CSV table of C-alpha atoms in Angstrom, one decimal:
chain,number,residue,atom,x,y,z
I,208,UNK,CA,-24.4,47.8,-26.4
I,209,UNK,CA,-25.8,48.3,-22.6
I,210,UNK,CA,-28.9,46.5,-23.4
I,211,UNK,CA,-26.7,43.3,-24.4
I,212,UNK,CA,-24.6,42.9,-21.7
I,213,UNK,CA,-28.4,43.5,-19.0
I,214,UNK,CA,-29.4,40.8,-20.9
I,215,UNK,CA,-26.1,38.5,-20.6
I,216,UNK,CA,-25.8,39.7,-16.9
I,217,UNK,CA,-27.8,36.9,-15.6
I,218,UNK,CA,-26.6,34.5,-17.8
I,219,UNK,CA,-22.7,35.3,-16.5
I,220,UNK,CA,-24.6,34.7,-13.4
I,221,UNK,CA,-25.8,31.6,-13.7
I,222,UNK,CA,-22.3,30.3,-15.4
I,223,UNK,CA,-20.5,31.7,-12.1
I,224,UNK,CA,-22.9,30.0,-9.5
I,225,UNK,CA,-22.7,26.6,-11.5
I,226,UNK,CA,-18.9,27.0,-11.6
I,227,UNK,CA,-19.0,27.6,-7.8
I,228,UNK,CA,-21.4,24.6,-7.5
I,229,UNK,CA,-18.8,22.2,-8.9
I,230,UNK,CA,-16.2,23.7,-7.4
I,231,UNK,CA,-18.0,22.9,-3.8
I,232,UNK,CA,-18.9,19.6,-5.0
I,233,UNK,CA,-15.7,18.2,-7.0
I,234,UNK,CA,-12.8,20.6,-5.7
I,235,UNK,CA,-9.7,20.5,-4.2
I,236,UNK,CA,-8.2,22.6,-1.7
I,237,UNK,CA,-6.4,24.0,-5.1
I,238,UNK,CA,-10.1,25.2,-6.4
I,239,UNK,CA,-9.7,23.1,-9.1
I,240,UNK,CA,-12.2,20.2,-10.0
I,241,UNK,CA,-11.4,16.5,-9.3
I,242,UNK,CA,-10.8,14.0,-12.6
I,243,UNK,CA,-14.0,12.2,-12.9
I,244,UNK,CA,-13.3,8.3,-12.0
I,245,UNK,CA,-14.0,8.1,-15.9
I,246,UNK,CA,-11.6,10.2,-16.7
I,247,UNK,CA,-9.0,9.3,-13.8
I,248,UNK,CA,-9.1,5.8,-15.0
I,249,UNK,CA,-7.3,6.5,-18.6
I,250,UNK,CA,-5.2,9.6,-17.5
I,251,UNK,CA,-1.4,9.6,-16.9
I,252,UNK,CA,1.4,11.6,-16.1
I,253,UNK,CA,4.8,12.4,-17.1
I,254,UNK,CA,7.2,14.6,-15.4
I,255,UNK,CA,10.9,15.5,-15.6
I,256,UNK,CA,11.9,16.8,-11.9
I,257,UNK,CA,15.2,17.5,-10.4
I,258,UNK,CA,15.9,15.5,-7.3
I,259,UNK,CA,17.5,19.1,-5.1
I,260,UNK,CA,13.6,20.0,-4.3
I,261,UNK,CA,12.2,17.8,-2.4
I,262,UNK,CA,9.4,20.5,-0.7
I,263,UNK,CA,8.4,21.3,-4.2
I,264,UNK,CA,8.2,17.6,-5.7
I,265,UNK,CA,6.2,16.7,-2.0
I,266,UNK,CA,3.6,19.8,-3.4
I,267,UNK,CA,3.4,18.5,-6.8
I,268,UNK,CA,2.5,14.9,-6.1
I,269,UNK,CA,0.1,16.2,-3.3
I,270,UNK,CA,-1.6,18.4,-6.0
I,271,UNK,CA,-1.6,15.8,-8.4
I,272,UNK,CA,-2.8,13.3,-6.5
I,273,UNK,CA,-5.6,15.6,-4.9
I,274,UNK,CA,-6.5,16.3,-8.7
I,275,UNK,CA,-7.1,11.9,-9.1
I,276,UNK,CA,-3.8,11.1,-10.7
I,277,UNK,CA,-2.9,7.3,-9.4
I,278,UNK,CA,1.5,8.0,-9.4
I,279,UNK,CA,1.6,3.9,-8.5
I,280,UNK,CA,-0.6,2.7,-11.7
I,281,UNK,CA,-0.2,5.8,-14.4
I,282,UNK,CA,2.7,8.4,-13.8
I,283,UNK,CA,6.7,8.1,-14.5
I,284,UNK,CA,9.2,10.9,-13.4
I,285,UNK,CA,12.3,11.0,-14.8
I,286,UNK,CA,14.4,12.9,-11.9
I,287,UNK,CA,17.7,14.4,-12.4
I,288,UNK,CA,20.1,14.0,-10.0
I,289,UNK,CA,23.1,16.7,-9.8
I,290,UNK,CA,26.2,15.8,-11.2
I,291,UNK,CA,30.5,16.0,-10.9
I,292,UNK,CA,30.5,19.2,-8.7
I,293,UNK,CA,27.1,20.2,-8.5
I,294,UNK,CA,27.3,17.3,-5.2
I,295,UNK,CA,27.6,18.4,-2.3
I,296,UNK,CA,26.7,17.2,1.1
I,297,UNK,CA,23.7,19.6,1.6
I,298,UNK,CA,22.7,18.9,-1.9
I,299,UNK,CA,23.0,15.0,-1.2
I,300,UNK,CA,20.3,15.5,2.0
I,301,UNK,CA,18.2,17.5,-0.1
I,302,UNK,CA,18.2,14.6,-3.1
I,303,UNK,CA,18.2,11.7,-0.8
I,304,UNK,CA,14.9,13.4,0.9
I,305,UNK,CA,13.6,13.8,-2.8
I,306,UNK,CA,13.9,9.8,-3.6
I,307,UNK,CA,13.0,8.8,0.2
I,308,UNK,CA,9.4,10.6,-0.9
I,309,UNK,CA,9.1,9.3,-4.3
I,310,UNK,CA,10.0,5.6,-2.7
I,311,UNK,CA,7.1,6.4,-0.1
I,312,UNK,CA,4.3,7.6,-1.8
I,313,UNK,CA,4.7,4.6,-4.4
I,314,UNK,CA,5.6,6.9,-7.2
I,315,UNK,CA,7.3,5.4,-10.3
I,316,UNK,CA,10.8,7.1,-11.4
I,317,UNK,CA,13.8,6.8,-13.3
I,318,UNK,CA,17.1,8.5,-12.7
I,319,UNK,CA,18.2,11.0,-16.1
I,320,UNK,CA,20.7,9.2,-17.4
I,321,UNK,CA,20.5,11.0,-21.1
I,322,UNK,CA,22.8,13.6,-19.7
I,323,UNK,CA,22.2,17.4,-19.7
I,324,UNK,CA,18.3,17.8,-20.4
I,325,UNK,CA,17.2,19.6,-23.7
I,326,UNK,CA,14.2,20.3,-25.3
I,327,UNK,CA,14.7,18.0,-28.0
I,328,UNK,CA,15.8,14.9,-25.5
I,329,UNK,CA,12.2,15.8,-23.5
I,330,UNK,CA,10.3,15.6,-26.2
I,331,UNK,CA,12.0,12.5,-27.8
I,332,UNK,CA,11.6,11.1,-24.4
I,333,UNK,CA,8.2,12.0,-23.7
I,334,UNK,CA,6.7,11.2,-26.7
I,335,UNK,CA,8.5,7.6,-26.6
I,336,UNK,CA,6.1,7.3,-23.4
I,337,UNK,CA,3.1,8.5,-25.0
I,338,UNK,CA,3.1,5.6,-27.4
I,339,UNK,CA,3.5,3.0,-25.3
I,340,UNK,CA,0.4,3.8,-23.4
I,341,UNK,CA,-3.6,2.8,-24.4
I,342,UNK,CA,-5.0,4.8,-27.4
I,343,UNK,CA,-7.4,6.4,-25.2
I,344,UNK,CA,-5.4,7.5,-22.7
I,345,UNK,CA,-4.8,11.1,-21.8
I,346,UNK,CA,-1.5,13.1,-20.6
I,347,UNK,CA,-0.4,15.3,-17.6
I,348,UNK,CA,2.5,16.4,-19.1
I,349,UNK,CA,3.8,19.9,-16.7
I,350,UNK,CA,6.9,20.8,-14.8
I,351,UNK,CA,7.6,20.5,-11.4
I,352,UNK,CA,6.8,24.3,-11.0
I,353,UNK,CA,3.6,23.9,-13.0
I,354,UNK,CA,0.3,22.7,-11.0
I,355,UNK,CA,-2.6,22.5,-13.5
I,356,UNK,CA,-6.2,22.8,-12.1
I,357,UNK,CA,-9.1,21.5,-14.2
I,358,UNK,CA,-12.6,22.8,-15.6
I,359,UNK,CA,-16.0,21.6,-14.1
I,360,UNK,CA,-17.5,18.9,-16.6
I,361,UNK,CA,-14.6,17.7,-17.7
I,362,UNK,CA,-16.0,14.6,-18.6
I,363,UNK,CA,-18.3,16.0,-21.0
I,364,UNK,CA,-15.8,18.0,-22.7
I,365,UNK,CA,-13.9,14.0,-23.2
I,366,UNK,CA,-15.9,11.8,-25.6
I,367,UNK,CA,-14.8,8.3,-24.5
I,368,UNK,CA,-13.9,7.3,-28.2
I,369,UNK,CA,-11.9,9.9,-29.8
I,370,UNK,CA,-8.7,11.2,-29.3
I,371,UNK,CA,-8.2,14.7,-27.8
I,372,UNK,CA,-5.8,17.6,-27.7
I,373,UNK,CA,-6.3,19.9,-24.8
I,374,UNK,CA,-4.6,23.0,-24.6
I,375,UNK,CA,-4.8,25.5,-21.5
I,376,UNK,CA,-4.1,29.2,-21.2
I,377,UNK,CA,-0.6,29.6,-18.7
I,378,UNK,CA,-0.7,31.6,-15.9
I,379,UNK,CA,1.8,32.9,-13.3
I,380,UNK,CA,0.4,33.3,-9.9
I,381,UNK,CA,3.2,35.2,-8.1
I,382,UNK,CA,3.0,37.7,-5.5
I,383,UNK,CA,3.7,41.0,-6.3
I,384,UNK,CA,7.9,42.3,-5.9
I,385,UNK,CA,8.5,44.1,-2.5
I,386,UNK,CA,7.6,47.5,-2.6
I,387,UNK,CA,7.0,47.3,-6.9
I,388,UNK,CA,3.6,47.2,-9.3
I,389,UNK,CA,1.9,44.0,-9.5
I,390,UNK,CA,2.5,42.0,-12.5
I,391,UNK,CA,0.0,42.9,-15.5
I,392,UNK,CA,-2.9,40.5,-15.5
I,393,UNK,CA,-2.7,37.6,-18.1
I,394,UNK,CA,-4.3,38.3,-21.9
């Protein structure tokens, strides 16, 4: 009814200014809130990334690492390198750029050397990781092409002593095609 959503006005208000608040106080040049050290301290992150994208992989560990992830002390990318005759000379550059920044900013990789990648291998792979960290640790788990950003009060969402499953609604943020509609906005 009208008279419910006067009344919930100022409420929405006050949810949007203390969103803003956090935002000023704990965000990132992404808009995204910072991992509290609490939080920081017991999160990791696993990635599979292919070694012909260097300018992407430089944008993912600058996100991540503007989010609080430490890549030296809790991350592991397993890169794929190209293969037989996917090599060529420009793709060599490209790759050898890729590992040059990996070696640099101290993040911890491993060439694929499972072969072609598959669902099934990733998870088998990922979840082989999961174990051997600390039972209250928590895991970054996205694509190369995937750049989370993270709700205000995090922490509070996080009890210290139980173990959590966070799930997050996906959402593309292209442009819009030349000269077509903009994409539908997400559900």
């Amino acid at each position: 009814s009208l008279s419910a959503r006067r009344a919930s006005a100022p409420i929405s208000r006050r949810m949007k200014h203390a969103t803003r608040e956090c935002l000023s106080r704990e965000g990132t040049s992404a808009g995204s809130a910072r991992l509290p050290p609490s939080v920081a301290s017991r999160t990791y992150l696993y990635a599979f990334v292919v070694a012909s994208a260097p300018e992407l992989l430089a944008h993912f560990i600058a996100h991540y690492h503007s989010l609080g992830i430490n890549f030296a002390a809790r991350s592991r990318l397993i890169v794929d390198p190209a293969r037989g005759d996917e090599a060529t000379a420009a793709l060599a550059r490209r790759e050898a750029a890729s590992f040059a920044l990996l070696r640099e900013a101290g993040v911890p990789y491993s060439n694929n050397t499972q072969g072609t990648w598959s669902s099934k291998l990733k998870s088998v792979l990922v979840n082989e990781y999961l174990r051997a960290l600390p039972a209250d640790a928590l895991l970054m788990y996205p694509d190369l092409d995937e750049f989370f950003s993270l709700p205000c009060g995090l922490e509070a969402m996080l009890p210290p002593d139980a173990r959590v499953n966070l799930q997050a609604k996906f959402v593309d943020r292209l442009p819009p095609p030349r000269g077509g509609a903009p994409p539908p906005p997400p559900r």
